[in-house]
Coordinates of C-alpha atoms in Angstrom, one line a residue:
X358 CA 19.6 -58.4 -13.7
X359 CA 22.3 -55.9 -12.6
X360 CA 22.4 -53.9 -9.4
X361 CA 22.7 -50.2 -10.2
X362 CA 22.8 -46.8 -8.5
X363 CA 20.3 -44.1 -9.1
X364 CA 21.0 -42.8 -12.6
X365 CA 19.8 -39.8 -14.5
X366 CA 17.2 -39.7 -17.3
X367 CA 19.8 -39.1 -20.0
X368 CA 21.9 -42.0 -18.7
X369 CA 18.8 -44.2 -18.9
X370 CA 18.3 -43.3 -22.5
X371 CA 21.9 -44.3 -23.3
X372 CA 21.4 -47.7 -21.7
X373 CA 18.1 -48.3 -23.5
X374 CA 19.7 -47.3 -26.8
X375 CA 22.2 -50.1 -26.3
X376 CA 19.4 -52.5 -26.2
X377 CA 17.7 -51.2 -29.4
X378 CA 21.0 -51.5 -31.3
X379 CA 21.2 -55.2 -30.3
X380 CA 17.5 -56.0 -30.6
X381 CA 17.1 -56.4 -26.8
X382 CA 14.3 -55.0 -24.6
X383 CA 15.7 -53.2 -21.5
X384 CA 13.7 -52.3 -18.5
X385 CA 15.3 -50.1 -15.8
X386 CA 13.9 -50.3 -12.3
X387 CA 15.6 -47.6 -10.2
X388 CA 13.5 -48.4 -7.1
X389 CA 14.9 -51.9 -7.0
X390 CA 18.2 -50.9 -8.4
X391 CA 18.2 -53.3 -11.3
X392 CA 18.3 -53.6 -15.1
X393 CA 16.4 -56.4 -16.8
X394 CA 17.4 -57.5 -20.3
X395 CA 15.0 -59.6 -22.6
X396 CA 16.0 -61.1 -25.9
X397 CA 18.0 -63.7 -27.6
X398 CA 20.9 -65.1 -25.4
X399 CA 23.6 -63.9 -27.8
X400 CA 22.1 -60.4 -28.0
X401 CA 21.6 -60.2 -24.3
X402 CA 25.2 -61.2 -23.6
X403 CA 26.5 -58.5 -26.0
X404 CA 24.2 -55.9 -24.5
X405 CA 25.2 -56.8 -20.9
X406 CA 28.9 -56.3 -21.7
X407 CA 28.1 -52.9 -23.3
X408 CA 25.9 -51.8 -20.4
X409 CA 28.5 -52.8 -17.8
X410 CA 31.1 -50.7 -19.7
X411 CA 28.6 -47.8 -19.8
X412 CA 27.8 -48.1 -16.1
X413 CA 31.5 -48.1 -15.3
X414 CA 31.9 -44.8 -17.2
X415 CA 28.9 -43.3 -15.4
X416 CA 30.3 -44.4 -12.1
X417 CA 33.7 -42.8 -12.9
X418 CA 31.9 -39.5 -13.8
X419 CA 29.9 -39.6 -10.6
X420 CA 33.0 -40.1 -8.6
X421 CA 34.7 -37.2 -10.3
X422 CA 31.7 -35.0 -9.7
X423 CA 31.6 -36.1 -6.0
X424 CA 35.2 -35.0 -5.6
X425 CA 34.5 -31.7 -7.4
X426 CA 31.6 -30.9 -5.1
X427 CA 33.7 -31.6 -2.1
X428 CA 36.4 -29.2 -3.4
X429 CA 33.8 -26.4 -3.7
X430 CA 33.4 -26.5 0.0
X431 CA 36.9 -25.1 0.6
X432 CA 37.9 -23.3 -2.5
X433 CA 36.0 -21.6 -5.4
X434 CA 37.4 -20.2 -8.6
X435 CA 35.3 -17.3 -9.9
X436 CA 35.2 -15.1 -13.1
X437 CA 34.1 -11.5 -13.3
X438 CA 31.0 -10.9 -15.5
X439 CA 30.6 -7.2 -15.7
X440 CA 30.7 -5.9 -12.1
X441 CA 29.8 -9.3 -10.5
X442 CA 31.9 -12.3 -9.5
X443 CA 30.3 -15.6 -10.5
X444 CA 31.4 -19.1 -9.5
X445 CA 32.6 -21.6 -12.1
X446 CA 30.8 -24.9 -12.1
X447 CA 32.2 -27.7 -9.9
X448 CA 34.0 -29.6 -12.6
X449 CA 35.7 -26.5 -14.0
X450 CA 36.5 -25.4 -10.5
X451 CA 38.2 -28.7 -9.7
X452 CA 40.3 -28.8 -12.9
X453 CA 41.4 -25.2 -12.4
X454 CA 42.3 -25.8 -8.8
X455 CA 44.3 -29.0 -9.7
X456 CA 46.2 -27.0 -12.3
X457 CA 46.9 -24.3 -9.7
X458 CA 48.1 -26.9 -7.1
X459 CA 50.4 -28.4 -9.8
X460 CA 51.7 -24.9 -10.5
X461 CA 50.7 -25.0 -14.2
X462 CA 50.7 -21.8 -16.1
X463 CA 47.6 -22.7 -18.3
X464 CA 44.8 -25.2 -18.4
X465 CA 41.9 -25.8 -20.8
X466 CA 38.5 -26.6 -19.3
X467 CA 34.9 -27.0 -20.6
X468 CA 31.7 -25.5 -19.3
X469 CA 28.4 -27.5 -19.1
X470 CA 27.6 -26.9 -22.8
X471 CA 31.0 -28.3 -23.8
X472 CA 32.4 -24.9 -24.7
X473 CA 36.2 -24.8 -24.2
X474 CA 37.9 -22.1 -22.1
X475 CA 41.6 -21.3 -21.8
X476 CA 42.6 -20.4 -18.3
X477 CA 45.8 -18.4 -17.8
X478 CA 46.9 -18.8 -14.2
X479 CA 49.8 -16.4 -14.6
X480 CA 47.6 -13.5 -15.7
X481 CA 44.5 -14.7 -13.8
X482 CA 42.2 -14.5 -16.8
X483 CA 40.1 -16.8 -19.0
X484 CA 38.7 -16.7 -22.5
X485 CA 36.7 -18.8 -24.9
X486 CA 39.0 -20.7 -27.3
X487 CA 36.9 -19.7 -30.2
X488 CA 36.9 -16.0 -29.1
X489 CA 40.3 -15.2 -27.4
X490 CA 39.8 -11.5 -27.6
X491 CA 37.0 -11.6 -25.0
X492 CA 38.7 -12.1 -21.7
X493 CA 37.4 -12.5 -18.2
X494 CA 39.2 -11.8 -15.0
X495 CA 39.4 -14.8 -12.6
X496 CA 40.2 -15.2 -9.0
X497 CA 40.7 -17.9 -6.4
X498 CA 38.3 -17.5 -3.4
X499 CA 38.9 -19.5 -0.2
X500 CA 35.6 -20.6 1.3
X501 CA 35.5 -19.7 5.0
X502 CA 37.5 -17.5 7.2
X503 CA 40.3 -20.0 7.6
X504 CA 41.2 -20.2 3.9
X505 CA 42.7 -23.4 2.7
X506 CA 42.3 -24.8 6.3
X507 CA 38.5 -24.3 6.2
X508 CA 37.9 -28.1 6.7
X509 CA 40.7 -28.2 9.2
X510 CA 44.2 -29.6 8.5
X511 CA 45.6 -31.6 11.4
X512 CA 47.4 -29.4 13.9
X513 CA 50.3 -31.9 14.1
X514 CA 51.2 -31.3 10.5
X515 CA 54.4 -29.5 9.7
X516 CA 54.0 -26.2 7.9
X517 CA 54.9 -25.9 4.2
X518 CA 53.1 -26.2 0.9
X519 CA 52.9 -29.3 -1.3
X520 CA 52.7 -33.0 -0.7
X521 CA 55.3 -34.7 1.5
X522 CA 56.1 -37.5 3.9
X523 CA 57.3 -36.6 7.3
X524 CA 59.3 -39.3 9.0
X525 CA 58.2 -39.9 12.7
X526 CA 60.8 -40.2 15.4
X527 CA 60.9 -43.5 17.2
X528 CA 59.8 -42.9 20.8
X529 CA 57.6 -40.0 20.0
X530 CA 53.9 -40.2 21.0
X531 CA 52.7 -40.3 17.4
X532 CA 55.2 -43.0 16.4
X533 CA 54.4 -45.2 19.3
X534 CA 50.7 -44.9 18.8
X535 CA 50.9 -46.0 15.2
X536 CA 53.3 -48.8 16.1
X537 CA 51.1 -50.1 18.9
X538 CA 48.0 -50.2 16.6
X539 CA 50.0 -52.0 13.9
X540 CA 51.3 -54.7 16.2
X541 CA 48.1 -55.0 18.2
X542 CA 46.2 -55.8 15.0
X543 CA 48.7 -58.6 14.1
X544 CA 51.4 -56.7 12.2
X545 CA 55.0 -57.9 12.6
X546 CA 57.1 -56.2 15.3
X547 CA 59.8 -55.3 12.7
X548 CA 59.0 -51.7 11.8
X549 CA 61.8 -49.8 10.0
X550 CA 60.2 -46.4 9.5
X551 CA 56.8 -44.7 9.9
X552 CA 55.9 -41.6 7.8
X553 CA 53.1 -39.2 8.2
X554 CA 51.5 -38.4 4.8
X555 CA 50.8 -34.6 4.3
X556 CA 48.7 -33.9 1.2
X557 CA 46.5 -30.9 1.9
X558 CA 44.5 -31.1 -1.3
X559 CA 43.7 -34.8 -0.7
X560 CA 42.9 -34.3 3.0
X561 CA 40.5 -31.5 2.4
X562 CA 38.6 -33.6 -0.1
X563 CA 38.4 -36.4 2.5
X564 CA 37.4 -34.0 5.3
X565 CA 34.6 -32.5 3.1
X566 CA 33.3 -35.9 2.3
X567 CA 33.4 -36.9 5.9
X568 CA 31.3 -33.9 6.8
X569 CA 28.8 -34.7 4.1
X570 CA 28.3 -38.4 5.2
X571 CA 28.2 -37.4 8.9
X572 CA 25.4 -34.9 8.2
X573 CA 23.5 -37.4 6.1
X574 CA 23.8 -40.4 8.5
X575 CA 23.9 -38.6 11.8
X576 CA 26.8 -40.8 13.1
X577 CA 30.6 -41.0 12.8
X578 CA 31.3 -42.7 9.5
X579 CA 35.1 -43.1 10.0
X580 CA 37.3 -46.1 10.8
X581 CA 41.0 -46.6 10.9
X582 CA 41.9 -49.5 8.6
X583 CA 44.9 -51.0 6.8
X584 CA 45.9 -51.3 3.1
X585 CA 48.9 -53.4 2.0
X586 CA 50.5 -52.5 -1.3
X587 CA 53.7 -52.7 -3.3
X588 CA 56.5 -50.1 -3.4
X589 CA 55.7 -49.0 -7.0
X590 CA 52.3 -47.6 -5.9
X591 CA 53.4 -45.7 -2.9
X592 CA 54.1 -42.4 -4.6
X593 CA 50.9 -42.6 -6.6
X594 CA 48.8 -43.1 -3.4
X595 CA 50.6 -40.4 -1.5
X596 CA 50.0 -37.9 -4.3
X597 CA 46.6 -39.1 -5.7
X598 CA 45.0 -41.2 -3.0
X599 CA 43.6 -44.7 -3.3
X600 CA 42.5 -45.3 -6.8
X601 CA 40.2 -48.1 -7.9
X602 CA 42.4 -48.8 -11.0
X603 CA 44.7 -50.6 -8.5
X604 CA 41.8 -52.7 -7.0
X605 CA 42.7 -55.8 -9.1
X606 CA 45.9 -56.1 -7.1
X607 CA 44.1 -56.8 -3.9
X608 CA 41.2 -58.9 -5.2
X609 CA 37.7 -58.2 -6.4
X610 CA 35.7 -60.9 -4.5
X611 CA 33.4 -58.4 -2.9
X612 CA 33.3 -55.7 -5.5
X613 CA 35.6 -53.7 -7.8
X614 CA 36.6 -51.0 -5.3
X615 CA 39.5 -50.3 -3.0
X616 CA 40.0 -52.8 -0.2
X617 CA 40.9 -52.0 3.5
X618 CA 41.4 -54.6 6.2
X619 CA 40.3 -54.4 9.9
X620 CA 43.5 -56.2 10.9
X621 CA 47.0 -55.3 9.8
X622 CA 47.9 -59.0 9.8
X623 CA 45.4 -59.5 6.9
X624 CA 46.9 -56.7 4.9
X625 CA 50.4 -58.1 5.3
X626 CA 49.5 -60.7 2.7
X627 CA 49.1 -58.0 0.0
X628 CA 52.4 -56.3 0.7
X629 CA 55.0 -57.1 -2.0
X630 CA 58.7 -57.2 -0.9
X631 CA 60.6 -54.4 -2.5
X632 CA 64.3 -54.5 -3.8
X633 CA 65.5 -53.7 -0.3
X634 CA 63.6 -56.6 1.3
X635 CA 61.0 -54.2 2.9
X636 CA 57.2 -54.2 2.8
X637 CA 54.8 -51.3 2.7
X638 CA 51.4 -50.7 4.4
X639 CA 49.1 -47.7 4.9
X640 CA 47.2 -46.9 8.1
X641 CA 44.2 -45.1 6.6
X642 CA 41.2 -43.1 7.7
X643 CA 38.3 -44.6 5.8
X644 CA 34.7 -43.4 5.6
X645 CA 32.8 -46.7 5.8
X646 CA 29.5 -45.1 6.9
X647 CA 26.5 -47.3 6.3
X648 CA 27.8 -50.5 4.8
X649 CA 26.2 -53.4 2.9
X650 CA 27.2 -57.0 1.8
X651 CA 29.7 -56.9 -1.0
X652 CA 29.4 -59.0 -4.1
X653 CA 31.8 -60.1 -6.9
X654 CA 31.4 -57.8 -9.9
X655 CA 29.9 -54.9 -7.9
X656 CA 31.0 -51.6 -9.4
X657 CA 28.5 -49.3 -7.7
X658 CA 26.8 -49.5 -4.3
X659 CA 23.1 -50.3 -4.1
X660 CA 20.5 -48.0 -2.6
X661 CA 19.8 -48.3 1.1
X662 CA 17.0 -50.7 2.1
X663 CA 14.1 -48.7 3.6
X664 CA 15.8 -45.4 3.0
X665 CA 15.3 -42.5 0.6
X666 CA 15.1 -43.6 -3.0
X667 CA 18.2 -41.6 -4.0
X668 CA 20.5 -42.7 -1.1
X669 CA 23.0 -45.5 -1.6
X670 CA 25.2 -47.3 0.9
X671 CA 28.6 -45.7 1.7
X672 CA 30.7 -48.9 1.5
X673 CA 30.6 -52.7 1.1
X674 CA 32.0 -55.4 3.4
X675 CA 32.7 -59.1 3.5
X676 CA 30.3 -59.5 6.5
X677 CA 28.1 -56.7 7.8
X678 CA 27.7 -58.5 11.2
X679 CA 31.4 -59.3 11.6
X680 CA 33.5 -57.4 9.0
X681 CA 37.1 -58.3 8.2
X682 CA 37.4 -55.8 5.4
X683 CA 35.6 -52.8 3.8
X684 CA 35.4 -51.8 0.2
X685 CA 34.9 -48.2 -1.0
X686 CA 33.9 -47.0 -4.4
X687 CA 34.6 -43.3 -4.2
X688 CA 38.3 -42.3 -4.0
X689 CA 37.6 -39.3 -1.7
X690 CA 36.4 -41.7 1.1
X691 CA 39.9 -42.7 2.3
X692 CA 43.1 -40.8 3.3
X693 CA 46.5 -42.5 3.5
X694 CA 47.4 -41.1 6.9
X695 CA 50.5 -43.1 7.7
X696 CA 53.0 -45.1 5.5
X697 CA 54.6 -47.9 7.4
X698 CA 57.8 -49.6 6.2
X699 CA 58.6 -53.0 7.8
X700 CA 60.1 -56.4 7.2

């Protein structure tokens, strides 16, 4: 059997149709979080591979929707229907906002029925692709009185728009605090530079997710952890966050997610030396929340034992009683707060 998250009715039908195509009987038990396949070994093996691929696609969609819902908590794109302003759906809202942040002039999005709309961000209007003469006025609405800071950007951040790294001055309180934590957790005392990562869009997604988990669990879900990486992924992480497509670089022994270590000394082993002889590591804020035992091949988190049927764990770990690492499966659950360059 396969451990699975809670899935929707239409997704169940997709999975069972895979079995029918291969002559395999499939039973989905969402209360136990498992899928049972019955049939000839060859047919079951083929069906299992197809279902794993389907579950991976479902998980990616769930992760995207999770990010979209988080974004709705601080910004909402609306269209004018007659005399009333109406909200776009979460996915459309996210794609329009991402285009706005990237300073694009136009973007094409789909509504829930699959209808395509062309969004003109210069003229602030939208229209159906099949009916371009019918135009709607659009606007960007900040949710809350503090606008884009509705979820609270850190006060220490420098002003200015866009994503950037701010080099910390050696001897400053912020620099010394990061250095102390890095060396205290076993990192080498050979730091060259420390940068603060300022990505408002990414941070607001993270903060909205933190608020959601805090409200659900009733306790602080956050831990400061470490993530070693190579120089070629630094810009990607700064601009897009921690993405599971890179998880293979840091192993998959406890699941196919993004790995973070409790000790910087452990993460050093995953830091590749760049052309200048330097290594790179992130000090990250990570929402571990309620964690469970990780397993090889895990692509989604199981539902909580003894909890509500629709609630899943927030992260996985190598050891719930004495964790050395945590694994997350939703990209919005971590923020790359500091980038440390060392030898």
